[in-house]
Coordinates of N, CA, C and O and ligand atoms in Angstrom, one line a residue:
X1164 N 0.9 -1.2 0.0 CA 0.0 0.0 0.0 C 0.9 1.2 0.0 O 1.8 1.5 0.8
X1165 N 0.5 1.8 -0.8 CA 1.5 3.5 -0.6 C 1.4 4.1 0.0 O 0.2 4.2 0.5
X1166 N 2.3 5.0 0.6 CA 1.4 6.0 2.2 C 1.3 6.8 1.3 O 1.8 7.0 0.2
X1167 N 0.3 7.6 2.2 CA -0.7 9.0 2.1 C 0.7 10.5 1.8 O 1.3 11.0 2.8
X1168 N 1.0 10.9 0.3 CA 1.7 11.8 0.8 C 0.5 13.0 0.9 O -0.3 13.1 0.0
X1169 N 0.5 14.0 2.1 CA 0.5 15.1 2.4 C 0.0 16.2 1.2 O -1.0 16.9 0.9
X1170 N 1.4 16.1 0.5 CA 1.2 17.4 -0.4 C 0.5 17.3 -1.5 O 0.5 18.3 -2.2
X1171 N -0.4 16.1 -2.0 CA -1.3 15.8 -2.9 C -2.2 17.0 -3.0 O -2.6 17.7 -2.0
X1172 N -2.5 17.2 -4.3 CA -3.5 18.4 -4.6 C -5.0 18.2 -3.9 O -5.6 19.2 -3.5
X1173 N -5.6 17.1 -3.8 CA -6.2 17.0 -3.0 C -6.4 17.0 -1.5 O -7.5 17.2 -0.9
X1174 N -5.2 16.8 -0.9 CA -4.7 17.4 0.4 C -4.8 19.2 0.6 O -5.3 20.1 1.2
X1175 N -3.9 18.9 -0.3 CA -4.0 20.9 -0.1 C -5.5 22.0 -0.8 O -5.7 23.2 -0.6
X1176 N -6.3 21.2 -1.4 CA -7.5 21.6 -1.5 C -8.5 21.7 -0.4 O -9.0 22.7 0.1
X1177 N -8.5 20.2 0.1 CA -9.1 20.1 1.3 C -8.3 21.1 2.8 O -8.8 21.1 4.0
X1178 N -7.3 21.5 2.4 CA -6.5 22.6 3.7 C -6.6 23.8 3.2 O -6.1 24.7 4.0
X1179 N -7.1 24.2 2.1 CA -8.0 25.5 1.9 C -6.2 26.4 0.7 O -6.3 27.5 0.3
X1180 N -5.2 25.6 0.6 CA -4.3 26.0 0.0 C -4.8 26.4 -1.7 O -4.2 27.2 -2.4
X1181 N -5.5 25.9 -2.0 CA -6.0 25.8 -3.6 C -6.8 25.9 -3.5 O -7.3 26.0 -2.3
X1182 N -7.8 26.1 -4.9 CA -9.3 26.7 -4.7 C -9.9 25.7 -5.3 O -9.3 24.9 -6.0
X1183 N -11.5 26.0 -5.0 CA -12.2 24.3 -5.7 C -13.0 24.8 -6.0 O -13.3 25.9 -5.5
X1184 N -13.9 24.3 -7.1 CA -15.2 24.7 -7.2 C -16.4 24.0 -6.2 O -17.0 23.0 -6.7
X1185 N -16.6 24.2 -5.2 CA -17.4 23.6 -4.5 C -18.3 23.1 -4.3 O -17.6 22.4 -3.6
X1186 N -19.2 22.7 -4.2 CA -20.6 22.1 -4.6 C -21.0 21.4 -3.1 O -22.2 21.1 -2.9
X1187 N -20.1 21.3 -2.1 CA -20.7 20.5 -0.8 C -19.7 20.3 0.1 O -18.7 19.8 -0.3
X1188 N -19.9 20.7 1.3 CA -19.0 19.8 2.6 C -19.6 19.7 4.1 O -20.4 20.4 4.9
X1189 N -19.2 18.9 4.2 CA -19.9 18.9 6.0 C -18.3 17.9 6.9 O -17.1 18.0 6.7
X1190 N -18.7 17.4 7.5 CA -17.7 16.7 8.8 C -16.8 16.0 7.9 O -15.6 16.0 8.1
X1191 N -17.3 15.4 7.0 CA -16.5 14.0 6.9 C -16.5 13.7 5.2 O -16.2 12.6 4.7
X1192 N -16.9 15.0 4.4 CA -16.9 15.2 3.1 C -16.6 16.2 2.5 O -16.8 17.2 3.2
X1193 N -16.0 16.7 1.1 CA -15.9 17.8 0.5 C -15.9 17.1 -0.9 O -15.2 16.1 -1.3
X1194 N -17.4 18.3 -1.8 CA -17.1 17.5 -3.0 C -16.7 19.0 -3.9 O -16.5 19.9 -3.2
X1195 N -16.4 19.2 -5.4 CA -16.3 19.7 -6.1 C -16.2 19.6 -7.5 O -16.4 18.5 -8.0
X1196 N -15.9 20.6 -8.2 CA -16.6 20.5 -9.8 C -14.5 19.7 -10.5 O -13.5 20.3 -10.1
X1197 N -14.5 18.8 -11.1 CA -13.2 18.6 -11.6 C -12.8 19.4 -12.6 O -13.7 19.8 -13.4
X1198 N -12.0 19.7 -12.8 CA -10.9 20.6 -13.6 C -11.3 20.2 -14.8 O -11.9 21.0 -15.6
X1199 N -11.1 19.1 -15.2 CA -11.4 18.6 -16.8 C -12.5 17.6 -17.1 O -12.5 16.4 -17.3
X1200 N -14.1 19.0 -16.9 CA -15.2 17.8 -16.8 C -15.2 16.4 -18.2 O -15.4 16.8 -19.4
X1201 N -14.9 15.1 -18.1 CA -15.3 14.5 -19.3 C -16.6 14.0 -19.0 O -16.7 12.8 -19.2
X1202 N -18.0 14.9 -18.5 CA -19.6 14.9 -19.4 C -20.4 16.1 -18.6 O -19.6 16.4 -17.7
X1203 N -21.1 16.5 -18.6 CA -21.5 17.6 -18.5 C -21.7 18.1 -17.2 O -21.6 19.3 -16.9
X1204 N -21.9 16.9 -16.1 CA -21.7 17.2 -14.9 C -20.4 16.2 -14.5 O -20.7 15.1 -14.8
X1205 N -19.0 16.4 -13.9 CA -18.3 15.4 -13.4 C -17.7 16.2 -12.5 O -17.1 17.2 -12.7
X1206 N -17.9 15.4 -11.2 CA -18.2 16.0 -9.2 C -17.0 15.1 -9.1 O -16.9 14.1 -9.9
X1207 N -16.1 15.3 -8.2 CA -14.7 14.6 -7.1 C -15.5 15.0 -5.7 O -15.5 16.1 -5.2
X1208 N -16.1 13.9 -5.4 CA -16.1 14.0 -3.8 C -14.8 13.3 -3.0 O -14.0 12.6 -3.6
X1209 N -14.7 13.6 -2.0 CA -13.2 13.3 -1.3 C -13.5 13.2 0.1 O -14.3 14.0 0.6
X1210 N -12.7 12.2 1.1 CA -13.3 12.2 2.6 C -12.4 13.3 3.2 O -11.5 13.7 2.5
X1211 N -12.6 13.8 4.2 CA -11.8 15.0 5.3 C -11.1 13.5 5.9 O -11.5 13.1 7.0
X1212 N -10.1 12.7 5.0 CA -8.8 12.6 6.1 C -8.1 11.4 5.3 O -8.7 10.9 4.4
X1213 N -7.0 11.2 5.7 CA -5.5 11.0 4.8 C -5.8 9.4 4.4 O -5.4 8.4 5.0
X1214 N -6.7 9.2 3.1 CA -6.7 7.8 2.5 C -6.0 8.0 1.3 O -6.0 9.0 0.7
X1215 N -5.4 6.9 1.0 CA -4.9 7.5 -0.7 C -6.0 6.2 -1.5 O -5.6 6.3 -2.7
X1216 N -7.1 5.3 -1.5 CA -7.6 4.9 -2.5 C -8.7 4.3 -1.6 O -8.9 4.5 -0.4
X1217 N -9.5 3.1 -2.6 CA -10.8 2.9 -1.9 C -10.3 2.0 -0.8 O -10.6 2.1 0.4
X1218 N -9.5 0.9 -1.3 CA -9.0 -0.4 -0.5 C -8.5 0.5 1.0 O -9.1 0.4 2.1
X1219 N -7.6 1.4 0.8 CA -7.0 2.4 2.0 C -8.1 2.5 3.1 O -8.0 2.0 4.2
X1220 N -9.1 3.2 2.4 CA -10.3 4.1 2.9 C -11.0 2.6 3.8 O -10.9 2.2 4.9
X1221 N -11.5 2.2 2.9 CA -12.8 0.8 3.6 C -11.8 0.2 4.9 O -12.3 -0.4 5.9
X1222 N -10.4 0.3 4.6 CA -9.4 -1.1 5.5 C -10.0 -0.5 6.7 O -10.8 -0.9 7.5
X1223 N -8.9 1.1 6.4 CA -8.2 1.8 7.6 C -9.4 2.6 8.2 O -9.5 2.3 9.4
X1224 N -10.4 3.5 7.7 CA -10.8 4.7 8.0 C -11.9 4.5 9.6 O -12.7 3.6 9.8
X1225 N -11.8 4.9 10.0 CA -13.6 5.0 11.1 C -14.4 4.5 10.5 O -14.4 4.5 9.3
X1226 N -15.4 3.8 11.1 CA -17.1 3.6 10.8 C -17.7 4.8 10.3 O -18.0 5.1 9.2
X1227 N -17.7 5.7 12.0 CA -18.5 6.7 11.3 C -17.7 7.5 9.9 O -18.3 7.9 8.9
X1228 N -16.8 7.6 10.0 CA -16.1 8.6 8.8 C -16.7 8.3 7.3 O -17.1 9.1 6.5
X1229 N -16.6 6.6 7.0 CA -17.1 5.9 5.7 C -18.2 5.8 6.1 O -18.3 4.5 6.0
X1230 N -19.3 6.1 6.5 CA -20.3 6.3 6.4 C -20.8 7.6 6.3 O -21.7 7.7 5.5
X1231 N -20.5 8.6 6.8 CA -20.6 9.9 6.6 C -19.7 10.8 5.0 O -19.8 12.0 4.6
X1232 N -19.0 9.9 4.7 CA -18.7 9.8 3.4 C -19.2 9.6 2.1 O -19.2 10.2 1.1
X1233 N -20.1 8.0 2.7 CA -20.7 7.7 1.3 C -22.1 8.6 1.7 O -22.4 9.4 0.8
X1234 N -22.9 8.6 2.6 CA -23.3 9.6 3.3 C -23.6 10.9 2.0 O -24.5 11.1 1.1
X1235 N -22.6 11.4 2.2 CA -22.0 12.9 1.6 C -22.5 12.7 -0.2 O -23.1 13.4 -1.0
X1236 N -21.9 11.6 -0.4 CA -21.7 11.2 -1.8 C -23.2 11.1 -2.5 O -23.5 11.5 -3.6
X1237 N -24.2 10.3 -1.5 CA -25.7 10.5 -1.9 C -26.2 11.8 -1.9 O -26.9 12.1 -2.9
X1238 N -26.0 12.5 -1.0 CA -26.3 14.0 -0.7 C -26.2 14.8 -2.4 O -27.0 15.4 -3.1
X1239 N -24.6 14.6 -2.6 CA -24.4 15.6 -3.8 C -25.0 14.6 -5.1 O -25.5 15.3 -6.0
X1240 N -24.9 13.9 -5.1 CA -25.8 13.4 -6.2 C -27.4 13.8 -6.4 O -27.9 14.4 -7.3
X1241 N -28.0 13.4 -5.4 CA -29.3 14.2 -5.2 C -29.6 15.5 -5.4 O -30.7 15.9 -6.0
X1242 N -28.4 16.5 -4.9 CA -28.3 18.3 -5.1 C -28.3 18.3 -6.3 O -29.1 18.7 -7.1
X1243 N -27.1 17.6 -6.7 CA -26.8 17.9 -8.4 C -28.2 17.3 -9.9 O -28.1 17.6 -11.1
X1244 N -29.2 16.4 -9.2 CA -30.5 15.8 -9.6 C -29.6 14.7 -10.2 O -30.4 13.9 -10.7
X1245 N -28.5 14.5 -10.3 CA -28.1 13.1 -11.0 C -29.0 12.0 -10.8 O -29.1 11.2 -11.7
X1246 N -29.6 11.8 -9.9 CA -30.5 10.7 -9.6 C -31.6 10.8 -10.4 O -32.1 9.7 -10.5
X1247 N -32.2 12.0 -11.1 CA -33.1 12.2 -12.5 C -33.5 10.6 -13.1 O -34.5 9.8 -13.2
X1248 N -31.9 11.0 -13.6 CA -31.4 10.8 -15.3 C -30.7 9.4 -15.1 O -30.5 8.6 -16.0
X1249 N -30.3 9.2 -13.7 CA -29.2 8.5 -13.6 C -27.6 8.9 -13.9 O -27.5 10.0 -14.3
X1250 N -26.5 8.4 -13.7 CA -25.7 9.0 -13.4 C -24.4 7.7 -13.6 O -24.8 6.5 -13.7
X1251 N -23.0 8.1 -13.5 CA -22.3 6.7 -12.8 C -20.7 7.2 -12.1 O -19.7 7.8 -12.6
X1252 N -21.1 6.6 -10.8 CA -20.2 6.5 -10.1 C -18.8 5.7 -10.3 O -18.8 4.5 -10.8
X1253 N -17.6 6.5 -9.8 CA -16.4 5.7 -10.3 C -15.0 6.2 -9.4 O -14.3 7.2 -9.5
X1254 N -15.0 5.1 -8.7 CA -13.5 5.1 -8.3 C -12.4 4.6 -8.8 O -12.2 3.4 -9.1
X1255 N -11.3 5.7 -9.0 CA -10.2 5.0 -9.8 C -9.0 4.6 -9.0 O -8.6 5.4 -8.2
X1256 N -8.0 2.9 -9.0 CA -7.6 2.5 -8.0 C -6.5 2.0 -8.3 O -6.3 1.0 -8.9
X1257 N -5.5 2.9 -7.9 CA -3.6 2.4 -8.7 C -3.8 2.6 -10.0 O -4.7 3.0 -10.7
X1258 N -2.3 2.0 -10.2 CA -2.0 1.9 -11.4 C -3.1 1.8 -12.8 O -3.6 2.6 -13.7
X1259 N -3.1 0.1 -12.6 CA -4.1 -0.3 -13.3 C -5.5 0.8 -13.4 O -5.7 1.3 -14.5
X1260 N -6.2 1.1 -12.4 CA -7.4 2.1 -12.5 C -7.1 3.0 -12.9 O -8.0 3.6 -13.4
X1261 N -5.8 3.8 -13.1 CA -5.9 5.0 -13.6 C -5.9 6.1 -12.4 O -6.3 7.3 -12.6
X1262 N -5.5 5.6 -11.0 CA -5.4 6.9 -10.6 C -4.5 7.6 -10.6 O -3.4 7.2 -10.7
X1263 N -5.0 9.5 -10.5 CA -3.5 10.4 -10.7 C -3.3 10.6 -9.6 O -2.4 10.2 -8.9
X1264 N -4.7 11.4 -9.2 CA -4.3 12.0 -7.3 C -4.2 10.8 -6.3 O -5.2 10.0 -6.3
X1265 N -3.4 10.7 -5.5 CA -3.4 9.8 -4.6 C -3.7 10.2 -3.0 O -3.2 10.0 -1.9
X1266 N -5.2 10.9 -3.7 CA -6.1 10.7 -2.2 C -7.9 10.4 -2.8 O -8.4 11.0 -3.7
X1267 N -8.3 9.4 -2.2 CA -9.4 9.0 -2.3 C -10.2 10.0 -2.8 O -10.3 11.1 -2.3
X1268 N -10.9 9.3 -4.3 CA -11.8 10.2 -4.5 C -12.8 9.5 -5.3 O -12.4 8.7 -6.1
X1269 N -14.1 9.8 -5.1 CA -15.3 8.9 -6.8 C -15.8 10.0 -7.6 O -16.4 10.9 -7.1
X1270 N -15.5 9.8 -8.6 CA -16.2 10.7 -10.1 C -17.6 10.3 -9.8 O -18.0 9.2 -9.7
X1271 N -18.5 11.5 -9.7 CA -19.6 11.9 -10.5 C -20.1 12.0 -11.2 O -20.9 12.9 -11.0
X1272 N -20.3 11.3 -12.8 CA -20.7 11.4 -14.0 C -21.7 11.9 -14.5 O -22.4 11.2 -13.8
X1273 N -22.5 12.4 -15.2 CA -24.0 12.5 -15.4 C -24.1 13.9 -16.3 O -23.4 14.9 -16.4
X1274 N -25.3 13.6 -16.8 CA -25.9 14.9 -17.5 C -26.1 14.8 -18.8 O -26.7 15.5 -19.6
X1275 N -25.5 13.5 -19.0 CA -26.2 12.6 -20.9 C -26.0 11.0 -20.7 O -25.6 10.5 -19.7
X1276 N -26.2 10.7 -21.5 CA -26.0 9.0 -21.8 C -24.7 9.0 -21.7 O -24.2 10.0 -22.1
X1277 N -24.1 8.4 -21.3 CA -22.9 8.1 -20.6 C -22.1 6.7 -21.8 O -20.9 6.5 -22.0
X1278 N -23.2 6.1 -22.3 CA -22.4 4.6 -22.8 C -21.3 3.6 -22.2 O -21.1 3.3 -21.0
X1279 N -20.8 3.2 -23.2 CA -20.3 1.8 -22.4 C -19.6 2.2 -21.4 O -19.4 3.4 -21.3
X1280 N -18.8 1.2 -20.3 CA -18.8 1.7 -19.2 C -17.4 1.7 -19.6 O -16.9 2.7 -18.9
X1281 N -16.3 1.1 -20.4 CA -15.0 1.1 -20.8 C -15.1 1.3 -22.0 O -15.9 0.8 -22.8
X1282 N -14.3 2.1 -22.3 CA -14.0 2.9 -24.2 C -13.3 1.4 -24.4 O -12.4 0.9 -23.8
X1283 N -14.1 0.9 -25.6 CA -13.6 -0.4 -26.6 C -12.7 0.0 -27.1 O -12.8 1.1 -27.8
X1284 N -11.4 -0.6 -27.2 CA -10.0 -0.7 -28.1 C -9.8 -2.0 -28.6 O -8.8 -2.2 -29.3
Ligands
LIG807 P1 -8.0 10.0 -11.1 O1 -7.4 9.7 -12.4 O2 -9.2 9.1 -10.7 O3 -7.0 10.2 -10.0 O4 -8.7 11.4 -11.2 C1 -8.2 12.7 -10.8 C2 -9.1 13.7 -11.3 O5 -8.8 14.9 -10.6 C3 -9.0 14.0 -12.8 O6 -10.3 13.9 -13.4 C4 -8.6 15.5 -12.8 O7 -9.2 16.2 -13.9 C5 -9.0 16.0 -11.5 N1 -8.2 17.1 -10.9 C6 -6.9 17.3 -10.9 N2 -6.6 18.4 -10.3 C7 -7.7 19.0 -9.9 C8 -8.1 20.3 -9.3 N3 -7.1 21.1 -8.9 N4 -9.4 20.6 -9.1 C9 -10.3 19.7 -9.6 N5 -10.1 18.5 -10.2 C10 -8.8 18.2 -10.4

């Protein structure tokens, strides 16, 4: 498992060093708008404390924390009406997943047909 570095953009977003587009926070969540939406709505929710991936988050974290997390994550789906239309959730995990930032976070998707759930090569 990799430790949690610190200086991750997502670290320093959540310590108020960077700016986010905000959309939601309470105790144990902060979500916002991602830098390079790929569909018309795409939300990074993120927990308030030092996980770098999902496996990290579920091992290590509190009860209440991962619950007040996923918690958070229904909340902004709901604000944002994704729940309409439907929507799709996505955590990206190492290497293989494709993650950049290495602090826990699930994409938000929504706002058209979305299609297959992996781009065919
Ligand atoms: P992942 O590949 O799952 O780690 O996704 C990281 C996501 O973070 C990408 O979709 C980036 O566009 C997004 N991102 C990176 N830096 C920022 C930032 N400063 N504010 C908002 N989103 C960001």
């Amino acid at each position: 498992m990799m430790s949690y570095d610190p200086e991750n953009i997502f670290a320093r977003i959540l310590r108020g060093e960077i700016p986010c587009r905000k959309i939601y926070e309470d105790d144990f969540a902060l979500a916002f708008h991602d830098i390079h939406p790929q569909a018309p709505i795409h939300v990074l929710v993120i927990p308030k404390g030092p996980y770098v991936s999902l496996t990290d988050f579920c091992g290590e974290a509190p009860a209440e924390l991962i619950a007040g997390y996923f918690r958070a994550v229904g909340i902004v789906a709901n604000e944002l009406g994704l729940n309409d239309e439907g929507f799709r959730a996505l955590f990206n995990v190492g290497a293989h997943g494709g993650q950049e930032v290495p602090h826990l976070h699930v994409h938000l998707l929504g706002g058209k047909r979305l299609g297959p759930m992996l781009t065919k090569s």
